[in-house]
Amino acid sequence: MGKALKASLVAIVCLLAAACAGGREDGVIVIKFPHVVAPTTPKGKGAERFKQLVEQRLPGRVRVEVYPSGQLMNDDDSMEALAFGEVQMIAASLSKFDRLTKRFQVFDLPFLFPDIESVTRFQQSPEGRSLLGALADKGFLGLAFWHNGMKQFGAPRALRRPEDAAGLKFRIMESDVLLEQMRQIGGNAQKMDFGEVYQALQTGAIDAQENTWSNIYSQKFFEVQDYLMETNHGYIGYLLAVNPDFWNGLPADIRAELEQILDQVTREVNGESSAINAEALRKIIDSGASTLVELTPEELESWRAAMLPVWQLFEDQIGPDIVQAARAAGSPETIASPDSSR
Ligand code: LMR
């Protein structure tokens, strides 16, 4: 057997052994934290900050290994790996839990949250907090919500009104709400991995996409999209989740310290996310590579009106109590229901 092959096999066996040992190597607890975005985004910075604080406060006891930009695995695989204890922490987009719970679909309802502050209010409400534990019996213990930001559209032409989107192929995350949202505006939606979007835009396999400014900038989507529309029509945020068996099996003092660190990092991530997205937008504008389309209030209203039927289609399966609490967290003018009887 060649040296290189032997070394690879040894590495694989070691990796598997670490996974089977529930994330422990030589007595040090190892937290593998894969994610798909760039280190410069809110989640990317949060993961690095978590690692840094753990190194400072739990030296020699816990080690955090962050794998950004999908270099270890994509979101789907990371969710499976967490459930099997092969990685210990993930922060997948809330939209991607669609097949595990319908309750998180509330975060995908278009124009439900007028701004990030409304999302924070909802996530801190009793109904929002209850969602953290919604997947504990499926192998995901939610410890926190992390923001990215509000979603914007990118397309090969200026989309001023929903009619302008007719016939375009849109990439969406794994979410049936987003599928319906695109159907309502006459687009063809395609669920696709984050890591495949740039190339799909470049080759024309898809025409358009929705994401936050920080993702549009760091993934360079703006270089392959002639127009970017500032619509703020939806939200991208994350469930910071751990495997319940791993977490509950930690020594109590270590778990308590990790919880305190996570509280601090969550406050930092959620406090900085808007500034990070604003900075990304500024860099996109400065690049001159794409035209920014700012919509008039009347044009924005036409998008909202076109997408609002999505709420009614999904409200029952999400849970009316959850949707109601999310609406209450919004500002008064956006609480108006598509159904005036509510
Ligand atoms: C996406 O797939 O567009 C996002 O979920 C990526 C992310 O993690 O922000």
Short mmCIF file of N, CA and C in Angstrom, two decimals, residues 1-126:
data_model
loop_
_atom_site.label_atom_id
_atom_site.label_comp_id
_atom_site.label_asym_id
_atom_site.label_seq_id
_atom_site.Cartn_x
_atom_site.Cartn_y
_atom_site.Cartn_z
N MET A 1 0.84 -1.19 0.00
CA MET A 1 0.00 0.00 0.00
C MET A 1 0.88 1.26 0.00
N GLY A 2 0.59 2.20 -0.91
CA GLY A 2 1.38 3.42 -0.97
C GLY A 2 1.23 4.23 0.30
N LYS A 3 2.27 5.07 0.56
CA LYS A 3 2.25 5.87 1.79
C LYS A 3 1.05 6.81 1.85
N ALA A 4 0.80 7.43 0.69
CA ALA A 4 -0.28 8.43 0.65
C ALA A 4 -1.63 7.77 0.95
N LEU A 5 -1.85 6.60 0.33
CA LEU A 5 -3.12 5.90 0.52
C LEU A 5 -3.28 5.50 1.98
N LYS A 6 -2.15 4.97 2.54
CA LYS A 6 -2.20 4.53 3.94
C LYS A 6 -2.54 5.72 4.85
N ALA A 7 -1.91 6.87 4.59
CA ALA A 7 -2.16 8.06 5.41
C ALA A 7 -3.63 8.46 5.31
N SER A 8 -4.19 8.37 4.09
CA SER A 8 -5.60 8.76 3.92
C SER A 8 -6.50 7.82 4.71
N LEU A 9 -6.20 6.50 4.64
CA LEU A 9 -7.03 5.54 5.36
C LEU A 9 -6.98 5.80 6.87
N VAL A 10 -5.76 6.07 7.35
CA VAL A 10 -5.61 6.34 8.79
C VAL A 10 -6.45 7.57 9.16
N ALA A 11 -6.38 8.59 8.30
CA ALA A 11 -7.13 9.82 8.59
C ALA A 11 -8.62 9.53 8.64
N ILE A 12 -9.08 8.70 7.70
CA ILE A 12 -10.52 8.39 7.66
C ILE A 12 -10.92 7.64 8.92
N VAL A 13 -10.10 6.64 9.31
CA VAL A 13 -10.43 5.86 10.51
C VAL A 13 -10.46 6.78 11.74
N CYS A 14 -9.48 7.70 11.81
CA CYS A 14 -9.46 8.63 12.95
C CYS A 14 -10.70 9.49 12.98
N LEU A 15 -11.09 9.97 11.80
CA LEU A 15 -12.28 10.81 11.73
C LEU A 15 -13.51 10.05 12.21
N LEU A 16 -13.62 8.79 11.71
CA LEU A 16 -14.77 7.97 12.11
C LEU A 16 -14.75 7.71 13.61
N ALA A 17 -13.57 7.43 14.14
CA ALA A 17 -13.46 7.15 15.58
C ALA A 17 -13.89 8.37 16.39
N ALA A 18 -13.49 9.55 15.91
CA ALA A 18 -13.86 10.78 16.62
C ALA A 18 -15.37 10.94 16.60
N ALA A 19 -15.96 10.63 15.42
CA ALA A 19 -17.41 10.78 15.31
C ALA A 19 -18.11 9.82 16.27
N CYS A 20 -17.61 8.54 16.30
CA CYS A 20 -18.26 7.54 17.16
C CYS A 20 -18.09 7.91 18.62
N ALA A 21 -16.97 8.56 18.95
CA ALA A 21 -16.74 8.93 20.35
C ALA A 21 -17.55 10.16 20.74
N GLY A 22 -18.47 10.57 19.86
CA GLY A 22 -19.34 11.69 20.20
C GLY A 22 -18.57 12.99 20.26
N GLY A 23 -17.57 13.15 19.39
CA GLY A 23 -16.85 14.41 19.31
C GLY A 23 -15.78 14.56 20.37
N ARG A 24 -15.13 13.47 20.79
CA ARG A 24 -14.02 13.60 21.77
C ARG A 24 -12.75 13.03 21.16
N GLU A 25 -11.65 13.78 21.29
CA GLU A 25 -10.35 13.31 20.82
C GLU A 25 -9.33 13.57 21.91
N ASP A 26 -8.65 12.53 22.37
CA ASP A 26 -7.64 12.68 23.44
C ASP A 26 -8.20 13.43 24.64
N GLY A 27 -9.41 13.16 24.99
CA GLY A 27 -10.00 13.81 26.17
C GLY A 27 -10.50 15.23 25.91
N VAL A 28 -10.20 15.75 24.73
CA VAL A 28 -10.70 17.11 24.39
C VAL A 28 -12.02 16.95 23.64
N ILE A 29 -13.00 17.72 24.04
CA ILE A 29 -14.29 17.69 23.34
C ILE A 29 -14.14 18.49 22.05
N VAL A 30 -14.48 17.85 20.94
CA VAL A 30 -14.34 18.52 19.64
C VAL A 30 -15.72 18.86 19.10
N ILE A 31 -15.89 20.12 18.77
CA ILE A 31 -17.16 20.54 18.16
C ILE A 31 -16.88 20.87 16.70
N LYS A 32 -17.32 20.01 15.81
CA LYS A 32 -17.18 20.28 14.37
C LYS A 32 -18.39 21.09 13.95
N PHE A 33 -18.13 22.23 13.30
CA PHE A 33 -19.19 23.18 12.97
C PHE A 33 -19.07 23.55 11.47
N PRO A 34 -19.71 22.74 10.61
CA PRO A 34 -19.65 23.06 9.18
C PRO A 34 -20.76 24.05 8.80
N HIS A 35 -20.49 24.92 7.86
CA HIS A 35 -21.56 25.77 7.32
C HIS A 35 -21.21 26.11 5.87
N VAL A 36 -22.15 26.76 5.18
CA VAL A 36 -21.98 26.89 3.72
C VAL A 36 -21.60 28.29 3.26
N VAL A 37 -21.62 29.28 4.18
CA VAL A 37 -21.40 30.66 3.72
C VAL A 37 -19.95 31.10 3.95
N ALA A 38 -19.64 32.29 3.45
CA ALA A 38 -18.28 32.83 3.58
C ALA A 38 -18.03 33.31 5.02
N PRO A 39 -16.76 33.30 5.45
CA PRO A 39 -16.43 33.74 6.81
C PRO A 39 -16.76 35.21 7.07
N THR A 40 -17.03 35.98 6.02
CA THR A 40 -17.31 37.41 6.18
C THR A 40 -18.78 37.72 6.43
N THR A 41 -19.63 36.72 6.37
CA THR A 41 -21.08 36.94 6.52
C THR A 41 -21.45 36.86 8.01
N PRO A 42 -22.69 37.23 8.37
CA PRO A 42 -23.06 37.15 9.79
C PRO A 42 -22.81 35.77 10.41
N LYS A 43 -23.24 34.72 9.71
CA LYS A 43 -23.03 33.36 10.26
C LYS A 43 -21.56 32.99 10.28
N GLY A 44 -20.85 33.34 9.22
CA GLY A 44 -19.42 33.02 9.16
C GLY A 44 -18.66 33.68 10.29
N LYS A 45 -18.98 34.95 10.55
CA LYS A 45 -18.31 35.66 11.64
C LYS A 45 -18.71 35.07 12.99
N GLY A 46 -19.98 34.71 13.13
CA GLY A 46 -20.46 34.14 14.39
C GLY A 46 -19.76 32.83 14.72
N ALA A 47 -19.57 31.99 13.69
CA ALA A 47 -18.91 30.70 13.91
C ALA A 47 -17.46 30.93 14.37
N GLU A 48 -16.76 31.89 13.72
CA GLU A 48 -15.38 32.19 14.10
C GLU A 48 -15.30 32.77 15.51
N ARG A 49 -16.26 33.61 15.85
CA ARG A 49 -16.28 34.24 17.17
C ARG A 49 -16.52 33.17 18.26
N PHE A 50 -17.42 32.23 17.95
CA PHE A 50 -17.69 31.14 18.89
C PHE A 50 -16.40 30.35 19.14
N LYS A 51 -15.71 30.02 18.06
CA LYS A 51 -14.43 29.28 18.19
C LYS A 51 -13.44 30.08 19.05
N GLN A 52 -13.33 31.36 18.76
CA GLN A 52 -12.37 32.21 19.47
C GLN A 52 -12.68 32.25 20.98
N LEU A 53 -13.95 32.43 21.32
CA LEU A 53 -14.31 32.52 22.75
C LEU A 53 -14.15 31.18 23.46
N VAL A 54 -14.45 30.09 22.74
CA VAL A 54 -14.26 28.77 23.36
C VAL A 54 -12.78 28.54 23.63
N GLU A 55 -11.93 28.94 22.68
CA GLU A 55 -10.47 28.78 22.89
C GLU A 55 -10.01 29.57 24.11
N GLN A 56 -10.58 30.76 24.29
CA GLN A 56 -10.18 31.60 25.43
C GLN A 56 -10.69 31.04 26.76
N ARG A 57 -11.92 30.57 26.77
CA ARG A 57 -12.55 30.24 28.06
C ARG A 57 -12.51 28.76 28.42
N LEU A 58 -12.31 27.90 27.42
CA LEU A 58 -12.26 26.46 27.72
C LEU A 58 -11.01 25.83 27.10
N PRO A 59 -9.83 26.44 27.32
CA PRO A 59 -8.63 25.91 26.66
C PRO A 59 -8.32 24.49 27.13
N GLY A 60 -7.98 23.63 26.19
CA GLY A 60 -7.62 22.25 26.53
C GLY A 60 -8.81 21.37 26.88
N ARG A 61 -9.99 21.97 26.93
CA ARG A 61 -11.17 21.15 27.28
C ARG A 61 -12.10 20.99 26.08
N VAL A 62 -12.24 22.09 25.31
CA VAL A 62 -13.11 22.03 24.12
C VAL A 62 -12.38 22.67 22.95
N ARG A 63 -12.47 22.02 21.79
CA ARG A 63 -11.90 22.60 20.58
C ARG A 63 -13.01 22.73 19.54
N VAL A 64 -13.06 23.88 18.88
CA VAL A 64 -14.08 24.09 17.85
C VAL A 64 -13.39 24.08 16.49
N GLU A 65 -13.90 23.29 15.58
CA GLU A 65 -13.38 23.27 14.20
C GLU A 65 -14.48 23.80 13.28
N VAL A 66 -14.23 24.99 12.73
CA VAL A 66 -15.21 25.59 11.82
C VAL A 66 -14.83 25.26 10.38
N TYR A 67 -15.79 24.78 9.61
CA TYR A 67 -15.57 24.49 8.19
C TYR A 67 -16.51 25.37 7.37
N PRO A 68 -16.05 26.53 6.90
CA PRO A 68 -16.94 27.46 6.17
C PRO A 68 -17.12 27.08 4.71
N SER A 69 -17.95 27.82 4.03
CA SER A 69 -18.08 27.79 2.55
C SER A 69 -18.37 26.41 1.99
N GLY A 70 -19.05 25.57 2.75
CA GLY A 70 -19.41 24.24 2.25
C GLY A 70 -18.21 23.35 2.02
N GLN A 71 -17.04 23.67 2.62
CA GLN A 71 -15.83 22.88 2.31
C GLN A 71 -15.89 21.47 2.90
N LEU A 72 -16.67 21.28 3.95
CA LEU A 72 -16.80 19.92 4.51
C LEU A 72 -18.03 19.22 3.94
N MET A 73 -19.16 19.96 3.88
CA MET A 73 -20.40 19.36 3.38
C MET A 73 -21.44 20.45 3.12
N ASN A 74 -22.49 20.10 2.37
CA ASN A 74 -23.56 21.07 2.15
C ASN A 74 -24.55 21.00 3.32
N ASP A 75 -25.57 21.86 3.29
CA ASP A 75 -26.50 21.93 4.42
C ASP A 75 -27.26 20.63 4.65
N ASP A 76 -27.73 20.03 3.55
CA ASP A 76 -28.49 18.77 3.69
C ASP A 76 -27.65 17.72 4.40
N ASP A 77 -26.41 17.57 3.94
CA ASP A 77 -25.53 16.56 4.54
C ASP A 77 -25.20 16.92 5.98
N SER A 78 -25.07 18.22 6.27
CA SER A 78 -24.72 18.60 7.65
C SER A 78 -25.87 18.29 8.60
N MET A 79 -27.10 18.39 8.11
CA MET A 79 -28.24 18.07 8.97
C MET A 79 -28.25 16.58 9.30
N GLU A 80 -27.95 15.78 8.29
CA GLU A 80 -27.88 14.33 8.51
C GLU A 80 -26.71 14.00 9.44
N ALA A 81 -25.58 14.65 9.19
CA ALA A 81 -24.38 14.38 10.00
C ALA A 81 -24.60 14.77 11.46
N LEU A 82 -25.36 15.82 11.70
CA LEU A 82 -25.63 16.24 13.08
C LEU A 82 -26.50 15.18 13.78
N ALA A 83 -27.53 14.75 13.05
CA ALA A 83 -28.43 13.75 13.65
C ALA A 83 -27.67 12.47 13.97
N PHE A 84 -26.65 12.12 13.17
CA PHE A 84 -25.86 10.91 13.41
C PHE A 84 -24.66 11.16 14.31
N GLY A 85 -24.47 12.40 14.78
CA GLY A 85 -23.37 12.69 15.69
C GLY A 85 -22.01 12.79 15.02
N GLU A 86 -21.99 12.96 13.69
CA GLU A 86 -20.70 13.09 12.99
C GLU A 86 -20.18 14.52 13.04
N VAL A 87 -21.08 15.47 13.18
CA VAL A 87 -20.68 16.85 13.49
C VAL A 87 -21.53 17.25 14.70
N GLN A 88 -21.08 18.28 15.40
CA GLN A 88 -21.73 18.57 16.69
C GLN A 88 -22.56 19.86 16.67
N MET A 89 -22.35 20.72 15.69
CA MET A 89 -23.07 22.00 15.67
C MET A 89 -23.31 22.42 14.23
N ILE A 90 -24.52 22.91 13.95
CA ILE A 90 -24.79 23.45 12.62
C ILE A 90 -25.59 24.74 12.78
N ALA A 91 -25.65 25.51 11.72
CA ALA A 91 -26.53 26.69 11.70
C ALA A 91 -27.11 26.78 10.30
N ALA A 92 -27.99 25.82 9.99
CA ALA A 92 -28.59 25.79 8.65
C ALA A 92 -29.73 26.79 8.59
N SER A 93 -29.98 27.27 7.40
CA SER A 93 -31.06 28.22 7.19
C SER A 93 -32.39 27.59 7.62
N LEU A 94 -33.24 28.39 8.25
CA LEU A 94 -34.52 27.89 8.77
C LEU A 94 -35.37 27.27 7.66
N SER A 95 -35.23 27.79 6.44
CA SER A 95 -36.00 27.28 5.31
C SER A 95 -35.68 25.82 5.02
N LYS A 96 -34.48 25.40 5.39
CA LYS A 96 -34.03 24.05 5.01
C LYS A 96 -34.52 22.95 5.94
N PHE A 97 -35.25 23.35 7.00
CA PHE A 97 -35.83 22.36 7.90
C PHE A 97 -37.25 21.98 7.47
N ASP A 98 -37.63 22.46 6.30
CA ASP A 98 -38.98 22.29 5.77
C ASP A 98 -39.50 20.85 5.86
N ARG A 99 -38.62 19.88 5.53
CA ARG A 99 -39.11 18.49 5.52
C ARG A 99 -39.21 17.90 6.92
N LEU A 100 -38.68 18.59 7.93
CA LEU A 100 -38.70 18.06 9.29
C LEU A 100 -39.79 18.69 10.15
N THR A 101 -40.12 19.94 9.87
CA THR A 101 -41.21 20.59 10.59
C THR A 101 -41.85 21.64 9.70
N LYS A 102 -43.16 21.74 9.78
CA LYS A 102 -43.85 22.78 9.01
C LYS A 102 -43.86 24.10 9.76
N ARG A 103 -43.54 24.05 11.04
CA ARG A 103 -43.65 25.26 11.86
C ARG A 103 -42.65 26.35 11.46
N PHE A 104 -41.47 25.92 11.00
CA PHE A 104 -40.46 26.92 10.59
C PHE A 104 -40.85 27.64 9.30
N GLN A 105 -41.87 27.12 8.60
CA GLN A 105 -42.27 27.77 7.35
C GLN A 105 -42.71 29.21 7.58
N VAL A 106 -43.03 29.53 8.83
CA VAL A 106 -43.43 30.92 9.12
C VAL A 106 -42.35 31.90 8.68
N PHE A 107 -41.09 31.48 8.79
CA PHE A 107 -39.98 32.40 8.46
C PHE A 107 -39.89 32.66 6.95
N ASP A 108 -40.53 31.81 6.14
CA ASP A 108 -40.47 31.99 4.69
C ASP A 108 -41.66 32.77 4.14
N LEU A 109 -42.68 33.02 4.96
CA LEU A 109 -43.86 33.72 4.43
C LEU A 109 -43.44 35.11 3.93
N PRO A 110 -43.71 35.40 2.66
CA PRO A 110 -43.23 36.67 2.08
C PRO A 110 -43.90 37.89 2.70
N PHE A 111 -43.12 38.92 2.91
CA PHE A 111 -43.60 40.19 3.45
C PHE A 111 -44.28 40.05 4.82
N LEU A 112 -43.98 38.97 5.55
CA LEU A 112 -44.55 38.85 6.89
C LEU A 112 -43.80 39.75 7.87
N PHE A 113 -42.48 39.78 7.72
CA PHE A 113 -41.66 40.61 8.62
C PHE A 113 -41.19 41.85 7.85
N PRO A 114 -41.59 43.03 8.29
CA PRO A 114 -41.18 44.23 7.56
C PRO A 114 -39.70 44.55 7.70
N ASP A 115 -39.09 44.06 8.75
CA ASP A 115 -37.67 44.35 8.98
C ASP A 115 -37.12 43.33 9.98
N ILE A 116 -35.81 43.41 10.20
CA ILE A 116 -35.14 42.43 11.04
C ILE A 116 -35.55 42.57 12.51
N GLU A 117 -35.90 43.78 12.91
CA GLU A 117 -36.32 43.99 14.31
C GLU A 117 -37.61 43.23 14.59
N SER A 118 -38.49 43.15 13.60
CA SER A 118 -39.74 42.39 13.78
C SER A 118 -39.43 40.91 13.94
N VAL A 119 -38.45 40.43 13.19
CA VAL A 119 -38.07 39.02 13.32
C VAL A 119 -37.54 38.77 14.73
N THR A 120 -36.71 39.68 15.21
CA THR A 120 -36.16 39.52 16.57
C THR A 120 -37.29 39.47 17.59
N ARG A 121 -38.24 40.39 17.44
CA ARG A 121 -39.37 40.41 18.41
C ARG A 121 -40.10 39.07 18.39
N PHE A 122 -40.34 38.56 17.18
CA PHE A 122 -41.04 37.28 17.09
C PHE A 122 -40.21 36.15 17.70
N GLN A 123 -38.93 36.11 17.37
CA GLN A 123 -38.09 35.01 17.88
C GLN A 123 -37.97 35.05 19.40
N GLN A 124 -38.14 36.24 19.98
CA GLN A 124 -38.06 36.34 21.44
C GLN A 124 -39.42 36.16 22.13
N SER A 125 -40.48 36.05 21.34
CA SER A 125 -41.82 35.85 21.93
C SER A 125 -41.93 34.39 22.39
N PRO A 126 -42.91 34.08 23.25
CA PRO A 126 -43.07 32.68 23.68
C PRO A 126 -43.25 31.72 22.50
#
